[in-house]
Every structure is written in structure tokens, then in C-alpha cells.
Short mmCIF file of C-alpha atoms in Angstrom, two decimals:
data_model
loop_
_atom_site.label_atom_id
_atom_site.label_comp_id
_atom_site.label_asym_id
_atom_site.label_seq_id
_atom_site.Cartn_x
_atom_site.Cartn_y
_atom_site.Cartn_z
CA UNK A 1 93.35 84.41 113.68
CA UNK A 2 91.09 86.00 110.83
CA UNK A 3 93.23 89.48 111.38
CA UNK A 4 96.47 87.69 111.20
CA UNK A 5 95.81 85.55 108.39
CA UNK A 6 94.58 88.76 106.25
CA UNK A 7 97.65 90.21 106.69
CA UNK A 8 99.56 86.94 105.36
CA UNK A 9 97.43 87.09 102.63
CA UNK A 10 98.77 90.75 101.98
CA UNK A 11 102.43 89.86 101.65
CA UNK A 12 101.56 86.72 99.65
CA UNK A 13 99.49 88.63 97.06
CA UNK A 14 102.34 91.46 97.06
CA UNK A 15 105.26 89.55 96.51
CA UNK A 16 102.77 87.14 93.40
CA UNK A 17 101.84 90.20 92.22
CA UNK A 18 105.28 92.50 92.40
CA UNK A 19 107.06 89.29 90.88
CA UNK A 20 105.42 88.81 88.04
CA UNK A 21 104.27 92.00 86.72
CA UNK A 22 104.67 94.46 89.59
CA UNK A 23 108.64 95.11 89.25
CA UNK A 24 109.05 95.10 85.57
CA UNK A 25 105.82 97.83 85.60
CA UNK A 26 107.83 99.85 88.32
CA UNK A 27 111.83 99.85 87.42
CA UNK A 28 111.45 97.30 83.78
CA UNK A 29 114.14 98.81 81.20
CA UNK A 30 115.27 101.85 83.51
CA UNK A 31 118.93 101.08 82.27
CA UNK A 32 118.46 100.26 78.50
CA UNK A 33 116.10 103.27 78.44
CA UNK A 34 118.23 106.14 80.64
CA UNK A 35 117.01 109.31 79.17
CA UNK A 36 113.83 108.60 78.26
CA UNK A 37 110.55 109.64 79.87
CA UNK A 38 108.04 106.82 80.36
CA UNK A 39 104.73 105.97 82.05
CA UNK A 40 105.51 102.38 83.16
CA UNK A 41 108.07 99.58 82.56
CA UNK A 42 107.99 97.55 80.02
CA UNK A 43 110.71 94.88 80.84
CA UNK A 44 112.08 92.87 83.56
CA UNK A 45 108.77 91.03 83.97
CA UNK A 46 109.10 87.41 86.09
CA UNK A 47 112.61 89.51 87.05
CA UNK A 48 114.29 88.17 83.73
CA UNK A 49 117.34 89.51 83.15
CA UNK A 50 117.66 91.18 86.03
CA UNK A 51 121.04 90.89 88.12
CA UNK A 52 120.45 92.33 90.99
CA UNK A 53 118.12 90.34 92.92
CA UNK A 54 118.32 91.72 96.45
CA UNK A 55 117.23 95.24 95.10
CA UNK A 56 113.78 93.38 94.01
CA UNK A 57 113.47 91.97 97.59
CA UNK A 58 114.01 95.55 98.99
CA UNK A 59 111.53 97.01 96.99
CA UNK A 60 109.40 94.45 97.94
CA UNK A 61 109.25 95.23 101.18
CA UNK A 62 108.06 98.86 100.62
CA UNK A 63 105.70 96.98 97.78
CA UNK A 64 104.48 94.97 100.81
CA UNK A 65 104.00 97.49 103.64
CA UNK A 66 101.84 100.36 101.16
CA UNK A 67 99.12 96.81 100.99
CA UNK A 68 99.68 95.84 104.13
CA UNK A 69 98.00 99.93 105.62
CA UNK A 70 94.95 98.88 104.09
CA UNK A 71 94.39 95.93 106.09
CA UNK A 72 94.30 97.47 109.70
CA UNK A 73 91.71 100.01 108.24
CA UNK A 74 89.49 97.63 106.82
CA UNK A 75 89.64 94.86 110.07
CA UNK A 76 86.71 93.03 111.11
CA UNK A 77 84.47 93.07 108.11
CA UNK A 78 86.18 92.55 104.91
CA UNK A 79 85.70 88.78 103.18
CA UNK A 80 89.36 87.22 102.75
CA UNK A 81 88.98 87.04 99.03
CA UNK A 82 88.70 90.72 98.69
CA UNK A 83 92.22 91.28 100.66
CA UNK A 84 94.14 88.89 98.41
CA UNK A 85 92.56 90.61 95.56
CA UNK A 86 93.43 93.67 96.14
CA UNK A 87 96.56 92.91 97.27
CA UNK A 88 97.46 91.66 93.94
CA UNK A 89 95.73 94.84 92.31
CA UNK A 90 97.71 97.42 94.14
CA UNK A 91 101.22 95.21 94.04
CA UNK A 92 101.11 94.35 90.49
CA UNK A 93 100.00 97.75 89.08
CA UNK A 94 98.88 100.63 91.07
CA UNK A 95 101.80 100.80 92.89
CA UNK A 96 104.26 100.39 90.17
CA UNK A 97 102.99 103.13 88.31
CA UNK A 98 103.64 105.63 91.18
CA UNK A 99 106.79 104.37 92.01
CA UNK A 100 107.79 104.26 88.14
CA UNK A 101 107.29 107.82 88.12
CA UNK A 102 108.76 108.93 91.21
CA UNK A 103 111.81 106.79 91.55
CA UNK A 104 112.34 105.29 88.47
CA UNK A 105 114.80 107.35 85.92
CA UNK A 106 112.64 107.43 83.28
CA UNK A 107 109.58 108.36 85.77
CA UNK A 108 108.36 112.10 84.87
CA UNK A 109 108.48 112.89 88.60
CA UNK A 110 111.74 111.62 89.17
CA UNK A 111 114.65 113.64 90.74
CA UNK A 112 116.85 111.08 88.76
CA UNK A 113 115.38 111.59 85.63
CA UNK A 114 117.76 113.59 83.26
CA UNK A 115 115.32 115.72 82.95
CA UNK A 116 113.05 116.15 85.73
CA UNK A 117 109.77 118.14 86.28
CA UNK A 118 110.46 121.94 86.32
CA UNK A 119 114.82 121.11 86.77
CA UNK A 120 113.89 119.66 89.99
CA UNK A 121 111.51 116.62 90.18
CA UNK A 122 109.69 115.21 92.95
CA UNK A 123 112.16 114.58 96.19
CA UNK A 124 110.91 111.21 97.96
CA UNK A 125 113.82 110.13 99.59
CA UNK A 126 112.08 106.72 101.12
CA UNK A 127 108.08 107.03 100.54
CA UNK A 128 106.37 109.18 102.08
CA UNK A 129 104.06 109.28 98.79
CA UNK A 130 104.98 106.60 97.20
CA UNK A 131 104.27 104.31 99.92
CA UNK A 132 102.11 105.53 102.81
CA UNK A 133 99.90 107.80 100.57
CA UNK A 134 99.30 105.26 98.11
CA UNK A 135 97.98 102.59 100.53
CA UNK A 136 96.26 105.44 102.89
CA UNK A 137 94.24 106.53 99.88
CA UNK A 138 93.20 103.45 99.04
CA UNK A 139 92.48 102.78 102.54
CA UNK A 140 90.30 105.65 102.84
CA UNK A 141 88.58 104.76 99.28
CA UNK A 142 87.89 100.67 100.63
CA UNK A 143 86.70 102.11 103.91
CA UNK A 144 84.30 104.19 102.72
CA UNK A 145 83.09 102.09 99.84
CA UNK A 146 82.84 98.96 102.27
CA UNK A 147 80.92 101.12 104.88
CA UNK A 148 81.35 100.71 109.14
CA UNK A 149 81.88 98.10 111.31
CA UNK A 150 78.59 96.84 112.90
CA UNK A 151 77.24 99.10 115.61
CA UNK A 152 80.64 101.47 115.14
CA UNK A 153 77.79 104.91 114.12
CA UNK A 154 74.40 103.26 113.55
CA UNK A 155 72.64 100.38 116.54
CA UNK A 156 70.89 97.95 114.71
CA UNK A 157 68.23 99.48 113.10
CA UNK A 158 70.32 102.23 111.16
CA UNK A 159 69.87 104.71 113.83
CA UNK A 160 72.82 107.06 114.31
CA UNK A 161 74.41 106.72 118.02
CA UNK A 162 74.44 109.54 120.05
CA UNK A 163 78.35 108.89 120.34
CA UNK A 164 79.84 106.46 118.61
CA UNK A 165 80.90 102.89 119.83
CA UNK A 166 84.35 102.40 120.83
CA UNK A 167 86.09 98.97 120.38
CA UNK A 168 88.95 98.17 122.25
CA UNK A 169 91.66 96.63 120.62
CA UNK A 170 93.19 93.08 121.74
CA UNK A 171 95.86 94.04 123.64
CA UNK A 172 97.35 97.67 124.27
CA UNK A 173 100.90 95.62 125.74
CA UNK A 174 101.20 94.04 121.85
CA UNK A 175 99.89 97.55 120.22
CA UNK A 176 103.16 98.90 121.99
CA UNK A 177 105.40 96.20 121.34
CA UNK A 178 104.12 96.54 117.35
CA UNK A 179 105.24 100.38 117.58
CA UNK A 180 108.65 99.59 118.74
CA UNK A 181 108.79 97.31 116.12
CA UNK A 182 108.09 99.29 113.24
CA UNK A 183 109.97 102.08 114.78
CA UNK A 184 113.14 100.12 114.73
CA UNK A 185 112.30 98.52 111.30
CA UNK A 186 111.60 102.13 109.93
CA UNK A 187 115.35 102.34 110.21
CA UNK A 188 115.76 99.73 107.49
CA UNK A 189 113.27 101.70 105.41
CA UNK A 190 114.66 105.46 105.52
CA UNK A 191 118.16 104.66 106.18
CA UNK A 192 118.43 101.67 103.93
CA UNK A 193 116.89 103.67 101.04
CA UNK A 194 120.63 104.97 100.63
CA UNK A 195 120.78 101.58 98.90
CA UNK A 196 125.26 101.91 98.75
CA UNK A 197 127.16 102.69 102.08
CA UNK A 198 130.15 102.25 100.60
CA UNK A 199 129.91 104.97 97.57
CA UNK A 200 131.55 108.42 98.50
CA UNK A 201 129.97 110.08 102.18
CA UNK A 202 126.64 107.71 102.23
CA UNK A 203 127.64 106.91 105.71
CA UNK A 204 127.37 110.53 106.85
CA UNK A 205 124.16 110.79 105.04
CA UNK A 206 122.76 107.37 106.97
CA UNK A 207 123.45 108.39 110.18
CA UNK A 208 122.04 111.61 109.75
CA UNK A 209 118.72 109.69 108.24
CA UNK A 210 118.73 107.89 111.16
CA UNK A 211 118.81 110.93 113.95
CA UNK A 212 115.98 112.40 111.72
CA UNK A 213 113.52 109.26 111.96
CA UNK A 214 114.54 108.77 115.86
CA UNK A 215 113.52 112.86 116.59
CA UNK A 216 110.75 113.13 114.13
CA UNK A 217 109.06 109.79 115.62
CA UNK A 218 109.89 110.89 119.56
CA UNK A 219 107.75 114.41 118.47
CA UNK A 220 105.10 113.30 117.27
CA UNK A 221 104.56 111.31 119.97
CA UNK A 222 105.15 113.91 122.56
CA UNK A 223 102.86 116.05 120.39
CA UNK A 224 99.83 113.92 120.26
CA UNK A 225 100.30 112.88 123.51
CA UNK A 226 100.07 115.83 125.45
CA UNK A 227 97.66 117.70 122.50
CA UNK A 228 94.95 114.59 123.17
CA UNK A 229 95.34 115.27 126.92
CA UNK A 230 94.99 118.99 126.66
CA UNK A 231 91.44 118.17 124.60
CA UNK A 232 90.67 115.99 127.27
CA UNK A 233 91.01 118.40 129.95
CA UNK A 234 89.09 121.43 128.26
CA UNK A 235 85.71 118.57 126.93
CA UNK A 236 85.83 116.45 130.39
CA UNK A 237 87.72 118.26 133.05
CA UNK A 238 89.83 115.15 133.58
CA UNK A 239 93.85 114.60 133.11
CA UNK A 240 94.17 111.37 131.09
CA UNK A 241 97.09 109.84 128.90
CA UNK A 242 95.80 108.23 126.07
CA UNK A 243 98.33 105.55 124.67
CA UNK A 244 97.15 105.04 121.47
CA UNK A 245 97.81 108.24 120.74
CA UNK A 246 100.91 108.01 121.92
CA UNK A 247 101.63 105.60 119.78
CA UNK A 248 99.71 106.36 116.46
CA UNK A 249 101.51 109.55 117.39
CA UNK A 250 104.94 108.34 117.00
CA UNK A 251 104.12 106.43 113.60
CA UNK A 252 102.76 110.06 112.74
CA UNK A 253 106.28 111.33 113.11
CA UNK A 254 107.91 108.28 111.09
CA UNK A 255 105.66 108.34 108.19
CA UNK A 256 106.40 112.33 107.78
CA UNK A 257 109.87 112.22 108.02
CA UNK A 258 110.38 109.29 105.57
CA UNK A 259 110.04 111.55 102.33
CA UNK A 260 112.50 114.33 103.28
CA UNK A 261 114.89 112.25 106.09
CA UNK A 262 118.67 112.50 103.89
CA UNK A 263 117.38 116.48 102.83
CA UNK A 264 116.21 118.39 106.06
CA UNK A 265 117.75 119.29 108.68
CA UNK A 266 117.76 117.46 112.65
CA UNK A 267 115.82 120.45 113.96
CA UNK A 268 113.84 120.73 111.35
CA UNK A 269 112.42 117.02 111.70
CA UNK A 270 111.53 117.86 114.97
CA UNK A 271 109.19 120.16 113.97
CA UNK A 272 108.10 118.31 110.86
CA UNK A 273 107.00 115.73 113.95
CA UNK A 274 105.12 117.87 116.03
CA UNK A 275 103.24 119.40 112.74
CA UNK A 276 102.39 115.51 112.40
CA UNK A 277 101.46 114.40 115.65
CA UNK A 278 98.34 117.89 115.90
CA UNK A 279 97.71 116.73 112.15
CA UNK A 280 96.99 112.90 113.04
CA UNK A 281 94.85 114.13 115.87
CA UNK A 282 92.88 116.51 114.40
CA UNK A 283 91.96 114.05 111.88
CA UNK A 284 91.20 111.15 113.49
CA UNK A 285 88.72 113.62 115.46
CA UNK A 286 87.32 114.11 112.36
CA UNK A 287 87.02 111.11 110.71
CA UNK A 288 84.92 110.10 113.53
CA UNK A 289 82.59 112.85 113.27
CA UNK A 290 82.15 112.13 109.31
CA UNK A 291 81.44 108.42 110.27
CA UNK A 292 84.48 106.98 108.64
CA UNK A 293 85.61 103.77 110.51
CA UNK A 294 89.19 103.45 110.42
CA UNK A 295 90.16 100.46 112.70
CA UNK A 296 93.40 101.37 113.55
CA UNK A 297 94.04 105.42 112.73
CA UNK A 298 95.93 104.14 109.50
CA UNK A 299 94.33 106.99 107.39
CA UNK A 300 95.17 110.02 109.67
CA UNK A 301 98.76 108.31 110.13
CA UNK A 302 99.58 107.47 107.11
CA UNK A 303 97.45 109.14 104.24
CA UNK A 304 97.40 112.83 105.81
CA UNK A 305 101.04 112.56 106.96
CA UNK A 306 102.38 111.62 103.40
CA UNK A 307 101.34 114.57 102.39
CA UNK A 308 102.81 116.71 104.88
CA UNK A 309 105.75 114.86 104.78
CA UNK A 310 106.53 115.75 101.00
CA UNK A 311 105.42 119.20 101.23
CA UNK A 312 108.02 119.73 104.27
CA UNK A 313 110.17 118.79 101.78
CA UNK A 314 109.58 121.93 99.71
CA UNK A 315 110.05 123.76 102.39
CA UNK A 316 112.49 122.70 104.64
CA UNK A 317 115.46 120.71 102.42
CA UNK A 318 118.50 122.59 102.56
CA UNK A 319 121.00 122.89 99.68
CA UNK A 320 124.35 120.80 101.56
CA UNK A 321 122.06 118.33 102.03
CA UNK A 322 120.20 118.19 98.40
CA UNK A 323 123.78 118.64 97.13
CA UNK A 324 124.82 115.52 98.76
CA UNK A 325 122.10 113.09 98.00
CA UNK A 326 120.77 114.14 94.83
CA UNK A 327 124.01 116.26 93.70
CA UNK A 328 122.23 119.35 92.52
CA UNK A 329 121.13 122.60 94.50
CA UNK A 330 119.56 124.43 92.16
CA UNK A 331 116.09 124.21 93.75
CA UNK A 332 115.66 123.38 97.55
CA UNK A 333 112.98 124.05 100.52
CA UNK A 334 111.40 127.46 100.21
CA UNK A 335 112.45 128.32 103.64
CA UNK A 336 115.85 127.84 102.38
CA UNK A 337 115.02 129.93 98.85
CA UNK A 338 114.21 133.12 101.05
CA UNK A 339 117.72 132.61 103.02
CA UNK A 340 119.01 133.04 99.69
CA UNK A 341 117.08 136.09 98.00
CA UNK A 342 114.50 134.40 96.02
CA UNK A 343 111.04 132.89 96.18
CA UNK A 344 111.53 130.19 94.18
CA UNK A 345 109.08 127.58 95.24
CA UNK A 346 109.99 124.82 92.17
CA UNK A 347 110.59 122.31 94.38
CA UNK A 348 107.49 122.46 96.41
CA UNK A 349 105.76 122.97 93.24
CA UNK A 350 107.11 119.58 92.43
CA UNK A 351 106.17 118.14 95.31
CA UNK A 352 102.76 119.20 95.47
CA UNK A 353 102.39 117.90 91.56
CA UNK A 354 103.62 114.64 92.85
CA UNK A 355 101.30 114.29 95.54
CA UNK A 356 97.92 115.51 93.69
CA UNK A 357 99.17 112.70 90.61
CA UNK A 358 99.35 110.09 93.20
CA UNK A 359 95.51 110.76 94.87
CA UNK A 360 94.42 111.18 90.74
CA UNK A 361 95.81 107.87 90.18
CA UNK A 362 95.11 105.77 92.91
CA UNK A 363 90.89 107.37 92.84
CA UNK A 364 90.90 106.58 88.99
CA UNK A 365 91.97 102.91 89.63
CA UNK A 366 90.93 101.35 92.69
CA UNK A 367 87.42 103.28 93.47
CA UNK A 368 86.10 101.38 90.37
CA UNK A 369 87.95 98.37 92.04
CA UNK A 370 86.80 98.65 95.58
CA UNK A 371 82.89 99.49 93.95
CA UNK A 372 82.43 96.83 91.73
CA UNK A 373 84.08 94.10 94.34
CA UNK A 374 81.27 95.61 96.59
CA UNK A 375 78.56 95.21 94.01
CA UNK A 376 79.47 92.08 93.08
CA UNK A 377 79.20 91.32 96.84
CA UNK A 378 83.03 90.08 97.12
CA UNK A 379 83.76 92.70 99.75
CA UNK A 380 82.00 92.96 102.73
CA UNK A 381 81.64 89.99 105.01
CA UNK A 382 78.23 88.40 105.84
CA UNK A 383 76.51 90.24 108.52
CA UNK A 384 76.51 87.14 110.69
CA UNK A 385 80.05 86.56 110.75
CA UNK A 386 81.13 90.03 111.55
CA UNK A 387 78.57 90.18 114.49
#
């Protein structure tokens, strides 16, 4: 009950938060502005004059989902306050700011801008950095500010464990069921990100989205799958098929294809799955051995595979494909650049730009945050109660 009302609180502080202040800071004045180059919004705020309400409710949703990654790392000793707070911190302007400048037209990151970064800008088709890299950041800065869960590293006396205490999650049956649901919903994410079926060949583009997300997700789950029981066999001797990693695995896959899925190419996200799948391993393996608690894997899943995600971008988007979605071809994956001659690495440039601004920004805001909610003693929940 305390889990599932945190993450109610995380959609209620998003949509408070992106209503008031959170929209206008992200897409505010994007029309009456179109050519200029801005940090944040500046209008729109309480969604006055703006027309199109659904597009607020879509955005929303991707508003909603970068809070809601924080919550599954953090389980099981945060203090309620401290998710609604930070719920409303991140909604109504952390997250604004980054997607103001990577999908707004006036953003300086922004493929749409009339002038992007470099003649390119950043390529984000659906979040890969805007979404999962913002919340796994600042799950990764909350977790490590707010410390382990009780008798996760250290018994009861601070001692280290000689190997660290496993706790078993609720129910593995639900844990599956939740990964088919995100799964399918991730096709509302990447494909819907099209925003217009309707205007010229978006259909084309959709369905090819959606082959993308099914092949990248089914990859990474094949990857980590058989890659955990590989590891298994070589440290214990014994053949065992770990399910959680199955299914972190798959999520692996999803989160990494969402930033390139309209610009790469079908074989191409199969391999940009499998890269995610060994990268989601290998660092949950070490997050363990640093003493990070992650609860749920949402660091290695969604953090580490944003950032793969966008730089497969520089490297695998293909010119048809850039031509069609973001109507230029001037710079596309590097791969691509050597097909034609040339070593020109702009985009990937871009990309990389794009992802360092969005760690800069999110340490510079919410480590202060997270720290002084932790010395003020508003973040961690009594000893007792987490016991």
C-alpha cells in the first residue's frame, strides 16, 4: 500500500506541477517566438491560451513517467513527503528545461530549431534523454544521497556483509504482467511521438517505429537473459534463468530504442538491443559492488540506456529515414557518414552535447535538492518504520 500510494503521489505532483508552471517552462511561446533561441518558456503558464489541450495531456504522460523512475529506485525507505516534493520539483522545472531545449523550437538542442546546434541538433525522437535519463540521474543522485535499504550492504551495526542481502520482490507473476504492460504502452510513447498520422507518409514512419520498439525490446531480453546465465554458469557451475533479467532486459531494449526508433534502421535496433541488454547487466553488477541500492534496476535500465540510446543515434540513423522525419540529411549516423566518404560525426557530436547538458543540469539542480531534503531530515524514513 505505501509503494502504491508513492507512486500516486508521483502523477499527482506531475500533472500540479506540469500544469501550472511545468508546460509553459517547457513549450510557453514556441509559436509567437519561432526563430528564436531560448532557455525556457515564458508563456502558456496555467495552459492559458493554449488550444491544443490534448498535446498538454500527452506530454504529460512522458512528464509523468521521467518522476515516476525515481520511485522504484528509492522503494522502501523514502518518507511520502519527500516523493510529492520532488515530484513537483522535477515536473514543474527540471524537466521542462530539458525538454525546452531538446524539443522545443526555440530549444538550443533542438532538431526543429531554425537553427540548430552545429546544422544538426540533438535527434530525440521520443526520450531517450529527455525522459529516462533525466529521471535515472536523479534516481541515481536520491539513491545515493538517501543511502541503502536496511541490512541491503551493512547488518546492523554498520558492518559490511560478506555478500549483500537480496530482497525478493512481491510477486515475480505481477513483475511480468507490469513488463507486458509497459511494453505495449511503450507503443503509445515511440509511435505516438509522430504526434499527426494523417500529414504526408507518418503512417509508414509509425509502423516502422513500431517494428523497431517490438525487436529492440525482444533483444535485449534475449541478451540479458542468456548473458546472466552464461555468468552464472562460469561463478557457480549451475544453468539458471533469471527472470528479472529477462525482464529488466527487455525494458533495456525499449528505453534504447526510444531516442532513435523513426531514424535507424530494423536491423539496426536489434543490435542497439543486444548492446543494451550486456550494458544493463554489467551495470547492475556493478552497482552492487559500489553499494548503490537500486530497488528495482531502474538506474542500469533507464539512466545508462538513455545514453546509449542517443549515441546509437549518431551512429546508426540513416539519411531516408532522417529525410523523412526531420526533412534534412545533411548530417546522419556516422556509420552512415563513412558509407558516404566522410567522417563527419556532427550529429553524434550533437548527441553527445545533449546528453552531457542533461547530467550538468539535472546534478546542478536536484543534488542540492535531494541534500538539503536529507539534512533537513524530510527524506529518509524513520528507522523503525522501514525495519
Amino acid at each position: 500500500q505505501n509503494t502504491l500510494l508513492k507512486n500516486l503521489l508521483d502523477a499527482c505532483g506531475a500533472s500540479l506541477g506540469f500544469y501550472t508552471v511545468g508546460y509553459a517552462f517547457a513549450f510557453g511561446g514556441s509559436l509567437a517566438d519561432y526563430g528564436k533561441t531560448t532557455f525556457i518558456g515564458k508563456d502558456n503558464f496555467f495552459l492559458m491560451g493554449v488550444e491544443n489541450n490534448s498535446f498538454w495531456l500527452f506530454q504529460f504522460a512522458f512528464c509523468a513517467t521521467s518522476a515516476t523512475i525515481i520511485a522504484g529506485t528509492l522503494a522502501e525507505r523514502c518518507q511520502m513527503t519527500a516523493y510529492l516534493a520532488y515530484s513537483i520539483m522535477l515536473a514543474a522545472f527540471v524537466y521542462p528545461v530539458v525538454v525546452h531545449s531538446i524539443w522545443s523550437p526555440q530549444g538550443f538542442l533542438s532538431a526543429h530549431n531554425p537553427n540548430p546546434l552545429w546544422g544538426s541538433g540533438m535527434v530525440d525522437f521520443a526520450g531517450g534523454s529527455v525522459v529516462h535519463l533525466t529521471g535515472g540521474m536523479t534516481a541515481l543522485i536520491a539513491t545515493t544521497i538517501l543511502g541503502p535499504r536496511a541490512g541491503r550492504f551493512y547488518d546492523l551495526r554498520g558492518e559490511v556483509l560478506e555478500e549483500p542481502r537480496e530482497f525478493t520482490g512481491h510477486s515475480l507473476a505481477l513483475q511480468c504482467l507490469g513488463t507486458f504492460i509497459l511494453w505495449f504502452g511503450w507503443y503509445g510513447f515511440n509511435a505516438g511521438s509522430i504526434i499527426s498520422l494523417t500529414l504526408d507518409d507518418n503512417y509508414l514512419v509509425v509502423s516502422h517505429i513500431a517494428i523497431n520498439t517490438t525487436l529492440s525490446a525482444a533483444a535485449g531480453c534475449v541478451m540479458s537473459l542468456f548473458l546472466s546465465t552464461i555468468v552464472g554458469v562460469h561463478f557457480t557451475g549451475e544453468v539458471t534463468f533469471n527472470l528479472q533479467y529477462a525482464m529488466n532486459g527487455c525494458l533495456s531494449g525499449l528505453v534504447a530504442i526510444t531516442a532513435g526508433c523513426s531514424v535507424v534502421e530494423s536491423w539496426a535496433s536489434i543490435v542497439i538491443g543486444l548492446v543494451s541488454g550486456a550494458l544493463y547487466l554489467a551495470c547492475s553488477k556493478l552497482l552492487v559492488q559500489w553499494k548503490i541500492d537500486d530497488a528495482v534496476d531502474a538506474i542500469p535500465v533507464h539512466m545508462l540506456n538513455g545514453i546509449w540510446g542517443s549515441l546509437s543515434v549518431g551512429l546508426f540513423a540513416t539519411p531516408d529515414l532522417m529525410n523523412r522525419v526531420y526533412e534534412t540529411s545533411a548530417h546522419v549516423g556516422w556509420f552512415y557518414s563513412w558509407g558516404r566518404g566522410s567522417a563527419d560525426a556532427t550529429l553524434l557530436a550533437c548527441q553527445v552535447v545533449g546528453i552531457l547538458f542533461v547530467i550538468g543540469w539535472v546534478v546542478c539542480m536536484m543534488t542540492p535538492f535531494f541534500w538539503l531534503m536529507h539534512y533537513c531530515g524530510f527524506l529518509r524514513a524513520d528507522s523503525l518504520e522501514e525495519i
